[in-house]
Coordinates of C-alpha atoms and ligand atoms in Angstrom, one line a residue:
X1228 CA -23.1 24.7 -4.4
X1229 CA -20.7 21.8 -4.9
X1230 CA -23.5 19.2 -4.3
X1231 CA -25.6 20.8 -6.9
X1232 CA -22.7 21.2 -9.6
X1233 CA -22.1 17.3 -8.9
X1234 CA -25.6 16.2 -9.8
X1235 CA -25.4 18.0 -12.6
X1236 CA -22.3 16.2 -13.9
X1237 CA -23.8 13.1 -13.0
X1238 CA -27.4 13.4 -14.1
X1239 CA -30.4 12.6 -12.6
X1240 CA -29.5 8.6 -11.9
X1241 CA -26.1 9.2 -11.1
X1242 CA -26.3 10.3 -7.3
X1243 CA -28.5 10.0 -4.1
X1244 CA -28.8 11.6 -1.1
X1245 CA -31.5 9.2 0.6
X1246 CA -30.2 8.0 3.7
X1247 CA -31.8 4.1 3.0
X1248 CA -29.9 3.8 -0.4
X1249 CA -26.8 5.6 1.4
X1250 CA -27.1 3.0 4.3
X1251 CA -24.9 0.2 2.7
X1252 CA -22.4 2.4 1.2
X1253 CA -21.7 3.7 4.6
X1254 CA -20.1 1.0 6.4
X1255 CA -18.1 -1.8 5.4
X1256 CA -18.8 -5.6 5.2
X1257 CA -18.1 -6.7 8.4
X1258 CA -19.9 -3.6 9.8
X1259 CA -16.9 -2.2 12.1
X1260 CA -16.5 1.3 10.8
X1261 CA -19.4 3.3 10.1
X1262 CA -19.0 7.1 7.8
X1263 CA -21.5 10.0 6.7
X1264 CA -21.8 11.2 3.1
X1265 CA -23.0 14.3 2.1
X1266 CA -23.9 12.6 -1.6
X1267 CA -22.9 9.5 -3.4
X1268 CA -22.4 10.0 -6.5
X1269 CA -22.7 7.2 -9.4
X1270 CA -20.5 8.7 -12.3
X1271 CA -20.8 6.8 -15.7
X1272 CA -18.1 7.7 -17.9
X1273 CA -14.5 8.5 -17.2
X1274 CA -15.0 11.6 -18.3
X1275 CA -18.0 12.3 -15.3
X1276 CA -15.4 10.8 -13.1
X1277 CA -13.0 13.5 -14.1
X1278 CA -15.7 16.4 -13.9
X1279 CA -16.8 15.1 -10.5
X1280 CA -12.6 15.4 -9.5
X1281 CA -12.6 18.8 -10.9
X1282 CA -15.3 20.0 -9.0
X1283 CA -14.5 18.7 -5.4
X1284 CA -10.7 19.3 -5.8
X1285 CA -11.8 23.1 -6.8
X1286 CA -14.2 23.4 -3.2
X1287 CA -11.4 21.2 -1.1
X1288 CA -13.6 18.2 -1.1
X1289 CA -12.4 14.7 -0.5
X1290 CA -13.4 12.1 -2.3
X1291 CA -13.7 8.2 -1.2
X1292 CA -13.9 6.1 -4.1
X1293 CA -15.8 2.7 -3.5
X1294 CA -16.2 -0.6 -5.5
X1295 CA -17.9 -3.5 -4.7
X1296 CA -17.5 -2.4 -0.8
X1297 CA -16.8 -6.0 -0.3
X1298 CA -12.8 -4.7 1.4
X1299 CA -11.8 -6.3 4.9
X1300 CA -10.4 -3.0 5.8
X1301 CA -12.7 -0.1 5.2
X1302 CA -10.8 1.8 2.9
X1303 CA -14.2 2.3 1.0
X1304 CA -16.4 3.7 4.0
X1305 CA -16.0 8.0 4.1
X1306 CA -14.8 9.0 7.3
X1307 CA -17.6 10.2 10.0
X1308 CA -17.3 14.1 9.2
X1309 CA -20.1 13.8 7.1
X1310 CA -18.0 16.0 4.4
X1311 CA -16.2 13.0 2.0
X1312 CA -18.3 12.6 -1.4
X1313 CA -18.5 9.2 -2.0
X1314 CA -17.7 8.5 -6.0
X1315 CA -19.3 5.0 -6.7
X1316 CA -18.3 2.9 -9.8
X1317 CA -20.9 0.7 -10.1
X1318 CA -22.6 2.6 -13.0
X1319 CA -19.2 2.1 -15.0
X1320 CA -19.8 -1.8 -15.5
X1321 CA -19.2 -2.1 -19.5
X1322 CA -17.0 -4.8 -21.3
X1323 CA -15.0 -2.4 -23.2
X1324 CA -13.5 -5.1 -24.9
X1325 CA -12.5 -8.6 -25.4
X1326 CA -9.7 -10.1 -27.9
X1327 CA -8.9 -14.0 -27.7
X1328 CA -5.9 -13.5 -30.1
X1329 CA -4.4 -11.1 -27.8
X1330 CA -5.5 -13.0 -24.7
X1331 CA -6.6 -9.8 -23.0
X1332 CA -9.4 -7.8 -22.0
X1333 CA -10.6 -4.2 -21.2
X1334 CA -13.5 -3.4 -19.2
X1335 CA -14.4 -0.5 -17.1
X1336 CA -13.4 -0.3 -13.3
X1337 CA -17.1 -0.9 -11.8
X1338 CA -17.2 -4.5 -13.8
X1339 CA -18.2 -7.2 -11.4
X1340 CA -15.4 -9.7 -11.3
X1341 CA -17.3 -12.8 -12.1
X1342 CA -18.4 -10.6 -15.4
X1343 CA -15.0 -10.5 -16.7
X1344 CA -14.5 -14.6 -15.4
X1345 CA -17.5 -15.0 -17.7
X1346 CA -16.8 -12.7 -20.8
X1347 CA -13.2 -14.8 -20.8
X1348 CA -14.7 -17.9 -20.9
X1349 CA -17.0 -17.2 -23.7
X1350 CA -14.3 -16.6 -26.6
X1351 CA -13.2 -19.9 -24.4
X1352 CA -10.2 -17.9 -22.1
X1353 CA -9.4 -18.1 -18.6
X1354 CA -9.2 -14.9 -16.1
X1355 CA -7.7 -16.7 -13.4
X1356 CA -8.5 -14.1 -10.4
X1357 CA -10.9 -15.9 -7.9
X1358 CA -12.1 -15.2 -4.8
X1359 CA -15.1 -15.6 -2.3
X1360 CA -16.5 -12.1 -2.8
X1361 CA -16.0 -12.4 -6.6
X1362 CA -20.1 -12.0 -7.4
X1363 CA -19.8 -8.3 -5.4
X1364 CA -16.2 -7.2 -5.8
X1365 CA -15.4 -4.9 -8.9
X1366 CA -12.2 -4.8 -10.9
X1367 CA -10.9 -1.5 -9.9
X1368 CA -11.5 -2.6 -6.3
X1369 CA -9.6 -5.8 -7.0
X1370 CA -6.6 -3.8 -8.5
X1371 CA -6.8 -1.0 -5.5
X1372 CA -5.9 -3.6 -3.2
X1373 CA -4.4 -6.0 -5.4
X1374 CA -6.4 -9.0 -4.5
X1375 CA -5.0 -12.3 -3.9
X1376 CA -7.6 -15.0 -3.6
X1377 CA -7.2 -18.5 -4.1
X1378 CA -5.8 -19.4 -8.1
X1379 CA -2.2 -17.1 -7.1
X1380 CA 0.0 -20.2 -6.3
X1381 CA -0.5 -20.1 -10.3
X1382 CA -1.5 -17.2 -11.7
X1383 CA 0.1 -14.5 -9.2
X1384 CA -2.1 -11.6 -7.5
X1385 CA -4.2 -9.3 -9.4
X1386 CA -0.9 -6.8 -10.0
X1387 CA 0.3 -9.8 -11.9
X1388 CA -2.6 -9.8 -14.5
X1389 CA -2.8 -6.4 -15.4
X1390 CA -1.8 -4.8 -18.4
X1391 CA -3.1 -1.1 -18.9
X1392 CA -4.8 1.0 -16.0
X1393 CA -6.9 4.4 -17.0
X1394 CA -7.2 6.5 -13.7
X1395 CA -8.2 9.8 -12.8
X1396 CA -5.9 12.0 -11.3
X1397 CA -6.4 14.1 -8.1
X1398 CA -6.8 17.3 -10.4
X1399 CA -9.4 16.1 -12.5
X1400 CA -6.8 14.8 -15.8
X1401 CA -7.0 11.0 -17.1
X1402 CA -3.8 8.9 -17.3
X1403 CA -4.5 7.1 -20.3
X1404 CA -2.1 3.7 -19.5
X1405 CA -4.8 1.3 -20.5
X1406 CA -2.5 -0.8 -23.5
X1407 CA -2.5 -4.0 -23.4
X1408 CA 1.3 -4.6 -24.4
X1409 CA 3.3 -7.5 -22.9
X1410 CA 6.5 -5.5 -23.0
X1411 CA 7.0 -1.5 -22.5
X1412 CA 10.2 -0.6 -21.0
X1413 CA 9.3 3.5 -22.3
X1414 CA 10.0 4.9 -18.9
X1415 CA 8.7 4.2 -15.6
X1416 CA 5.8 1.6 -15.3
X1417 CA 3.4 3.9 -13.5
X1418 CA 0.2 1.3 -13.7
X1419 CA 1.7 -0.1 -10.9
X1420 CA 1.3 2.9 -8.9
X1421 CA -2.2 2.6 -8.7
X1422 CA -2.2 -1.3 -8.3
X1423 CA -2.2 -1.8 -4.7
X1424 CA -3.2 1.9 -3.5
X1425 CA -6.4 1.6 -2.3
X1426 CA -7.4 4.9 -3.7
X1427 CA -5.4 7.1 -2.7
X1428 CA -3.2 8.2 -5.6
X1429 CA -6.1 7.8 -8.2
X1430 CA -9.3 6.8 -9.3
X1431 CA -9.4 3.7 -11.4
X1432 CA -11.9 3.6 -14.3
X1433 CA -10.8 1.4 -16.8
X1434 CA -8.6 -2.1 -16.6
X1435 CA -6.8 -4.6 -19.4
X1436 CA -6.0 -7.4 -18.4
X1437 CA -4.2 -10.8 -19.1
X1438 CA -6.7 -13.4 -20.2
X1439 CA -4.7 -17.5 -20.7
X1440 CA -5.9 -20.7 -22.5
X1441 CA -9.0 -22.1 -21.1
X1442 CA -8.2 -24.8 -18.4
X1443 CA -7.7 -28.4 -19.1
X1444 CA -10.3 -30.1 -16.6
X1445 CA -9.2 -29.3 -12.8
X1446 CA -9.9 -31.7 -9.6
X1447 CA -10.3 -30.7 -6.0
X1448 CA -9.5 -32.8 -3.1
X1449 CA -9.2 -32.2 0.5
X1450 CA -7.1 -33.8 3.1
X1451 CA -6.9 -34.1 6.4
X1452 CA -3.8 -33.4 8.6
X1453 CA -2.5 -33.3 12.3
X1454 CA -1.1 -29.9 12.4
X1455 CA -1.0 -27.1 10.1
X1456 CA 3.0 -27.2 9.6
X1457 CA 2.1 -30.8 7.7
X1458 CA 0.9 -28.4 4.9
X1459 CA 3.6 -27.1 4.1
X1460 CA 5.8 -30.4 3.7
X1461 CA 2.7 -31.6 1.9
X1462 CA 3.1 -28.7 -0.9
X1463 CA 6.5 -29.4 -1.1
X1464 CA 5.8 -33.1 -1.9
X1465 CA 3.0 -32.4 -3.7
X1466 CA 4.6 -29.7 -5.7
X1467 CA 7.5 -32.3 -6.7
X1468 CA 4.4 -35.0 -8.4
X1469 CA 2.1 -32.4 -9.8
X1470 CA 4.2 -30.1 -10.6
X1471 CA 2.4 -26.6 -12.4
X1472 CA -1.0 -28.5 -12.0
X1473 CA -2.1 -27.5 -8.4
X1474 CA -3.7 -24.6 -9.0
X1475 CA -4.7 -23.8 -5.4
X1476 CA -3.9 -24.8 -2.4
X1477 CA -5.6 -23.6 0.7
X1478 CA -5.1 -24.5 4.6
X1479 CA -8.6 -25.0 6.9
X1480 CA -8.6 -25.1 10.3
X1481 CA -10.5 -27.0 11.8
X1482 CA -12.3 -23.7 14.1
X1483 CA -13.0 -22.4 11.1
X1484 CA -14.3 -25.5 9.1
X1485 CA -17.0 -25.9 12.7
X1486 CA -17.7 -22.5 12.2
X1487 CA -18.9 -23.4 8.9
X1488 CA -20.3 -26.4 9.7
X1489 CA -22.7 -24.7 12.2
X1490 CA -23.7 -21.8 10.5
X1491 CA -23.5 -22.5 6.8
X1492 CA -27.1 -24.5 6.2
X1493 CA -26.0 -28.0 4.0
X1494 CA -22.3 -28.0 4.4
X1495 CA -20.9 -31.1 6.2
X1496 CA -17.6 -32.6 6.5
X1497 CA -16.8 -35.1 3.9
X1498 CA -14.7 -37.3 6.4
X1499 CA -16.0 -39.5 9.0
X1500 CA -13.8 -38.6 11.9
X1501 CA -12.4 -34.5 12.5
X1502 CA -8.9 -33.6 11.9
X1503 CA -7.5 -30.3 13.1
X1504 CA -6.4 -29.2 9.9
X1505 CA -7.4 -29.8 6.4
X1506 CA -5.5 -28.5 3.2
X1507 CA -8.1 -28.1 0.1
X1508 CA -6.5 -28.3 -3.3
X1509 CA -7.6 -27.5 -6.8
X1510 CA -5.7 -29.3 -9.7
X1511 CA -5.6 -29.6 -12.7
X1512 CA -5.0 -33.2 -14.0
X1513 CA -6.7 -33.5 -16.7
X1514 CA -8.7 -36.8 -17.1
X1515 CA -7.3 -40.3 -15.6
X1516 CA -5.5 -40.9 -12.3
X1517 CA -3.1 -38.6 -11.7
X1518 CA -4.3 -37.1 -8.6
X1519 CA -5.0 -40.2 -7.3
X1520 CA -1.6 -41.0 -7.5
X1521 CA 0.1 -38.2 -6.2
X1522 CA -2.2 -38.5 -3.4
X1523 CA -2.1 -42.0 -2.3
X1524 CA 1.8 -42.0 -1.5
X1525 CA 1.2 -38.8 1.0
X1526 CA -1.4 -40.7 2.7
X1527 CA 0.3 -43.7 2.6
X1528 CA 3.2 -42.5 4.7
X1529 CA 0.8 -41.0 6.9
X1530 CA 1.7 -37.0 6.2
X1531 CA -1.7 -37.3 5.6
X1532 CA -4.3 -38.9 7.5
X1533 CA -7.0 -39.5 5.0
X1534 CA -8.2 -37.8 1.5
X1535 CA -11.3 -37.2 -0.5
X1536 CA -11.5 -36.7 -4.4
X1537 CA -14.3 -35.0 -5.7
X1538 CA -16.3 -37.1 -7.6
X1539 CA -18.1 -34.4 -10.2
X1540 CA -18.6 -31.0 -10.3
X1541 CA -21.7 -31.3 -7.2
X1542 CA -18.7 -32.8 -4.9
X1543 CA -16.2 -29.8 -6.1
X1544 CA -18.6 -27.2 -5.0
X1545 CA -19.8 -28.2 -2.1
X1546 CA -15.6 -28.6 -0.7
X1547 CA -15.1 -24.7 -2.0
X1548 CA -19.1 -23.9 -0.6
X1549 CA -17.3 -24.9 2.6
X1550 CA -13.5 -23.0 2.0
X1551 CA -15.9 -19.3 0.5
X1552 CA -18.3 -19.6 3.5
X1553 CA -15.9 -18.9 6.0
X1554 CA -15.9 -15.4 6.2
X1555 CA -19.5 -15.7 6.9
X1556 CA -19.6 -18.0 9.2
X1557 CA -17.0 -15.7 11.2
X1558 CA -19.2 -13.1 11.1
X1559 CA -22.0 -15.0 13.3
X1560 CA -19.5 -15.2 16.5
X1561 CA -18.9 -11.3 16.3
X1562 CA -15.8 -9.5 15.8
X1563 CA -12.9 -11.8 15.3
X1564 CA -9.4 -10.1 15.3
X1565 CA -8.3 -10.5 11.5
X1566 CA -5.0 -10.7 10.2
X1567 CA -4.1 -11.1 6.7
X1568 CA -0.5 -12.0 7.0
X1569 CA 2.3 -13.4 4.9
X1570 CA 5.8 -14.6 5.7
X1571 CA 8.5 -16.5 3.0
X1572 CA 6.7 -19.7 2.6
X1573 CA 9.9 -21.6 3.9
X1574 CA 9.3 -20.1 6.9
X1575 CA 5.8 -20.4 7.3
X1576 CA 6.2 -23.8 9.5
X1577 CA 8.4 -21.5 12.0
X1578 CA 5.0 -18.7 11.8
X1579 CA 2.6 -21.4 12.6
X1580 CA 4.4 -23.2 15.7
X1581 CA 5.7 -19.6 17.0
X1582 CA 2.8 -18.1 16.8
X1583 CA 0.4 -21.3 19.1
X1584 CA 3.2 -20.8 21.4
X1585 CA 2.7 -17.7 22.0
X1586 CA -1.0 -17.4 21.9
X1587 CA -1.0 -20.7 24.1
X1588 CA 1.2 -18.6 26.3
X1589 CA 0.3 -14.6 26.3
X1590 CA -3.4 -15.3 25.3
X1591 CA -4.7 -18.3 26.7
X1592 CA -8.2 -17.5 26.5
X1593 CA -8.2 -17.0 23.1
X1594 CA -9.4 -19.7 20.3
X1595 CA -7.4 -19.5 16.5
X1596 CA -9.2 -19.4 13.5
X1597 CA -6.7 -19.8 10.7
X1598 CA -7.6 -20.2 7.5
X1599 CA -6.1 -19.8 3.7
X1600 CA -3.9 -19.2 1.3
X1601 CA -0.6 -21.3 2.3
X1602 CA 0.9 -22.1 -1.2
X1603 CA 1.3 -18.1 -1.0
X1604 CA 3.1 -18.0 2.7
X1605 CA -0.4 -16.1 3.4
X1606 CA -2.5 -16.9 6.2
X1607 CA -5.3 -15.1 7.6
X1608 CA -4.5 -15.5 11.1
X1609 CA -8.1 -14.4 12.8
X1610 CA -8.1 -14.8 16.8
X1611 CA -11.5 -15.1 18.3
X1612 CA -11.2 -14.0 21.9
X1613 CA -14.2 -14.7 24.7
X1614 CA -17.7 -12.4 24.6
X1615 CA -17.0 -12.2 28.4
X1616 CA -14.4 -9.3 27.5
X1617 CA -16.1 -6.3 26.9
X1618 CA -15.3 -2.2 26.5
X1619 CA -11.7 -0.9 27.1
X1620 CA -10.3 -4.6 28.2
X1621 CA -11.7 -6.1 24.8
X1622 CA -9.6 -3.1 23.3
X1623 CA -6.9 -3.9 24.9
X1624 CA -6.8 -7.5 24.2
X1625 CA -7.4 -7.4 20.7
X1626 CA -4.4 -5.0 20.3
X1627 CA -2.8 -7.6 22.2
X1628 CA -3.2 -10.3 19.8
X1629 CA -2.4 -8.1 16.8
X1630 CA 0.7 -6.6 18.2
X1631 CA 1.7 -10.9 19.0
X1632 CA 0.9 -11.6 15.5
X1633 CA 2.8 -8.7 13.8
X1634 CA 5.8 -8.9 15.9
X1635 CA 6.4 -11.9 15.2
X1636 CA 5.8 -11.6 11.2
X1637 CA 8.3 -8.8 11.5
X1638 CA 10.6 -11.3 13.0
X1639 CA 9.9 -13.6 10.0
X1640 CA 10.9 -11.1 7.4
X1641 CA 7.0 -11.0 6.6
X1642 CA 3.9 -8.3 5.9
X1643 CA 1.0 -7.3 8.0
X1644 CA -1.1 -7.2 4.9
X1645 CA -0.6 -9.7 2.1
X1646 CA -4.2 -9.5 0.4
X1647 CA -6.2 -7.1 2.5
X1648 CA -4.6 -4.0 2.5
X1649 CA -4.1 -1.1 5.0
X1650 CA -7.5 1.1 4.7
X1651 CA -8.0 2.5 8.2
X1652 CA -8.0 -0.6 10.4
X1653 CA -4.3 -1.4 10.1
X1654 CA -3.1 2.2 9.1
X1655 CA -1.5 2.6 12.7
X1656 CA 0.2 -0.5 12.5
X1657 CA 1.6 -0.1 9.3
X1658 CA 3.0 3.0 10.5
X1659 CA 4.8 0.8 13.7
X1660 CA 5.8 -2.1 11.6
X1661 CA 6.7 -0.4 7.7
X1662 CA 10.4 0.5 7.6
X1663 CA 10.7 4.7 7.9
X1664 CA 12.2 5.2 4.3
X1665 CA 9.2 2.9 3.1
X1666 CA 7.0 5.4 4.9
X1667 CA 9.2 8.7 3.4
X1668 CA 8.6 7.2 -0.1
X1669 CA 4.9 6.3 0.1
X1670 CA 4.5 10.1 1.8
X1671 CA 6.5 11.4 -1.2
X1672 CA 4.2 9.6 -3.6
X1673 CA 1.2 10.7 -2.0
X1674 CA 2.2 14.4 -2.0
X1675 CA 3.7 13.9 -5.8
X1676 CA 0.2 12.9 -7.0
X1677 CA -2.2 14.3 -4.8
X1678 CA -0.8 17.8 -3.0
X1679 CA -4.3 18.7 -1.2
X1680 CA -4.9 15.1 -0.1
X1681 CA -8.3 14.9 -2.2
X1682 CA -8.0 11.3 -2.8
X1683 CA -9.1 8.9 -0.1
X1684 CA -7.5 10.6 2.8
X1685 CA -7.0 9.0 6.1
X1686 CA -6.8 5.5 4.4
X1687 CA -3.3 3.3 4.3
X1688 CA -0.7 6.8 4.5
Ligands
FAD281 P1 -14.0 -2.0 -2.2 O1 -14.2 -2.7 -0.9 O2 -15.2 -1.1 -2.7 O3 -12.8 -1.0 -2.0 C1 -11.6 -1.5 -1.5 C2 -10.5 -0.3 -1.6 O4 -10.2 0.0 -3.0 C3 -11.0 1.0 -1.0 O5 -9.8 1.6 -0.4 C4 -11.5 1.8 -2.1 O6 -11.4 3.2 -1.9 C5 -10.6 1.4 -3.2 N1 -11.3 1.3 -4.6 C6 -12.3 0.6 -5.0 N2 -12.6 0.8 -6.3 C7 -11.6 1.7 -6.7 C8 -11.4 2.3 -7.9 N3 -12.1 2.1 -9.0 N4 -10.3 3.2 -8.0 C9 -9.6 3.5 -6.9 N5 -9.8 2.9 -5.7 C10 -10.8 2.0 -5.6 N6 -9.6 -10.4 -0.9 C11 -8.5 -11.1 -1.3 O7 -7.5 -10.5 -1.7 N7 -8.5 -12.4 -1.4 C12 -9.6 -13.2 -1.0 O8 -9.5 -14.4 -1.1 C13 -10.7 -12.5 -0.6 N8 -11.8 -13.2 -0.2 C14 -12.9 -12.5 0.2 C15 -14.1 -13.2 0.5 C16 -15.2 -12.6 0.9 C17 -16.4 -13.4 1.3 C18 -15.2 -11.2 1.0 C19 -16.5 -10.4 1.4 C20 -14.1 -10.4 0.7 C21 -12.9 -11.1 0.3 N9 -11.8 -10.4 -0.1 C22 -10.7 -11.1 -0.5 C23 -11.7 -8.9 0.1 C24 -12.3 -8.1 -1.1 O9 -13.2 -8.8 -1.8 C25 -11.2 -7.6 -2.0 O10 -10.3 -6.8 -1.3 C26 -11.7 -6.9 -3.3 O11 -10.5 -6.7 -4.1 C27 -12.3 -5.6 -3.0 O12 -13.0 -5.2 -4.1 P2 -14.2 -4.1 -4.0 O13 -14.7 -3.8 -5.4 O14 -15.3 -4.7 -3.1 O15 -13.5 -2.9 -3.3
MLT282 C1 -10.5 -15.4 2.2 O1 -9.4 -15.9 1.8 O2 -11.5 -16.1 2.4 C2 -10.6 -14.0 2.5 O3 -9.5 -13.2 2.1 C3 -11.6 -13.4 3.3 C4 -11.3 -13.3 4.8 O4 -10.1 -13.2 5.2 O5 -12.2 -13.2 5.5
ZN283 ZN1 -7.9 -14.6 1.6

């Protein structure tokens, strides 16, 4: 009965039931969780979203809602019941709007990131969010888990370039925040609850955001360093001669640069010897030397070992071909334990020599792959243990590693998730390592806004 009332709400190219087109929605990108769907459902319009709510909060139906599916933590993947109806935005993928003299935008939720990128840039503004799964990922995704990516040094997460936020509410009725004001102290700010939630307190369909002046011309160089705490002293020194110009700044191991280098076809490293780390920056210098000579003092003084400056755009593409392909290239060994942590940057050296102590020590056999974004204190920690380990050990171990990693981020006053999110693969851990009246709020805000736990249930709370 239900299934039938949804198609009906959705029309004839708004769900399927076909276990091939169902196949990709069902697990997530790295394939570790798989789910069953009874239908998937495409809605259009808010307003179909809102029907579709209506109807499965009336029969006691869960609902998963899913973007892009591009998530490290399958929060977008129904759980294996076979009973969650999985609400798809991709049909919602309209520009509502774009205004150059308000520097903002308004699209729907389903809008492919890169989409808004480009609308910006044709009335010649910048939206700033970037990352590697930007050609997949949809808006509403990127606000459900309040993406990071690699411009926030500058530009802050995606929470800090919203504006307005329309969502659908667990009973079917459409909060209508989506203004586009600067300023709006009229009560509480609730946009923000549904920043960051992953789904659970709402179903996003509609996004304004902040759009800024089109960028003077940016640079990208790479350098290569002896150890990964030489980043941060180089950020510091850097941050002193460029100032607001670096844009990004992103640590590479040298693990994950090979991985690259071996699996990514025409990538290669653009220094003649190996280093074990290498910092990749983006910066915006405008025309002349600038970066040059900001640069040459750090390798001069031998914080740095060597540098390249991209040349043209060709050279620029190919360093970032080599930062975006990592996640990839991780894929090809198997199942990598993934951490997307963060700590107070100032503390991050302490974080990176703790932490190879420790490994060194608790889990010899395993080889770091550490990689990104450590202008933000956010690293994504990934620990590659041997294919040797198999079944309950391989459990074991990886829960291991994790619980080594998160202890000692707790111990640093930092998060288990700083990009990520909780979905179900860190939802036990957050329950360990979140502070109990954290947990008593988030349970009070869940129950607030969705009482019969229609909304995405088993994910983050
Ligand atoms: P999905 O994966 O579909 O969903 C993610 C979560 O949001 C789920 O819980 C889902 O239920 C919920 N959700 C999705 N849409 C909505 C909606 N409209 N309303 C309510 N809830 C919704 N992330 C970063 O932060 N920084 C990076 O640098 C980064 N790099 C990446 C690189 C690669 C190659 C890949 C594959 C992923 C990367 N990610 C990164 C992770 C991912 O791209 C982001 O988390 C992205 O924001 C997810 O968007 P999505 O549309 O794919 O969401
Ligand atoms: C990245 O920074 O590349 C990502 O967040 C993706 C990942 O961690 O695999
Ligand atoms: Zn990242």
């Amino acid at each position: 009965m239900l299934i039938e009332t949804l198609k009906e709400i959705v029309g004839p190219n708004g769900w399927t039931v076909d276990a091939a087109d169902l196949e990709p929605h069902l697990t997530e990108w790295r394939n570790v969780v798989r789910g069953a769907t009874p239908i998937m459902v495409k809605p259009a319009t808010t307003d179909e979203v809102s029907a579709v709510v209506r109807a499965c909060a009336a029969a006691g139906v869960a609902i998963v809602p899913q973007g892009g599916n591009t998530g490290m933590c399958a929060g977008a993947v129904p759980d294996p019941s076979g009973e969650q109806v999985l609400l798809n935005l991709s049909r919602m993928n309209r520009i509502r709007s774009v205004d150059a003299a308000d520097f903002s935008l308004v699209a729907d939720a389903g809008c492919v990131l890169a989409n808004l990128q480009r609308a910006a840039e044709e009335v010649d503004r910048l939206f700033p969010l970037s990352l590697g799964g930007e050609g997949t990922c949809q808006i509403g995704g990127n606000l459900a888990t309040d993406a990071g990516g690699i411009n926030v040094i500058r530009y802050g997460t995606t929470r800090d370039l919203v504006l307005g936020v329309e969502a659908v509410l667990a009973d079917g009725r459409v909060y209508d925040g989506l203004r586009t004001l600067r300023k709006d102290t009229a009560g509480y700010d609730l946009k923000q609850l549904f920043i960051g939630s992953e789904g659970t307190l709402g179903i996003i369909t509609g996004v304004a955001v902040k759009l800024f002046p089109a960028q003077e011309a940016s640079r990208t160089a790479m350098l290569a360093i002896d150890d990964a705490e030489k980043a941060v002293e180089l950020l510091g020194v850097l941050r002193g001669s460029l100032d607001d110009a670096i844009q990004s700044f992103e640590l590479i191991g040298m693990t994950a640069l090979d991985l690259v280098l071996e699996h990514i076809p025409d990538t290669r490293l653009p220094f003649e010897s190996a280093a074990p780390w290498y910092v990749l920056l983006e910066a915006t210098t405008g025309e002349g030397d600038r970066l040059e000579r900001a640069l040459l003092p750090v390798v001069n003084s031998g914080l740095a070992r060597d540098a390249v400056i991209a040349k043209n755009d060709r050279e620029s593409d190919a360093l970032w071909r080599m930062r975006h392909s990592i996640s990839e290239a991780e894929k090809k060994i198997g199942q990598g334990v993934k951490h997307d942590i963060s700590v107070p940057i100032g503390r991050m050296r302490d974080f990176l020599t703790m932490g190879d102590a420790r490994l060194a020590e608790q889990i010899p056999e395993a080889t770091l792959v550490a990689f990104g974004h450590v202008g933000d204190g956010n690293l994504h920690y990934n620990v590659v243990l041997p294919k040797s380990l198999l079944g309950d050990d391989l459990v074991a171990r990886r829960k291991a590693v994790s619980r080594l990693v998160y202890d000692l981020v707790a111990e640093l006053n930092g998060s288990i998730s700083a990009e990520h999110g909780i979905g179900v693969l860190k939802r036990d851990w957050l329950h360990e390592y979140k502070d109990p009246v954290e947990l008593d709020l988030m349970r009070t805000l869940k129950t607030a806004l969705d009482p019969h736990s229609i909304l995405n249930p088993g994910k983050v709370i």
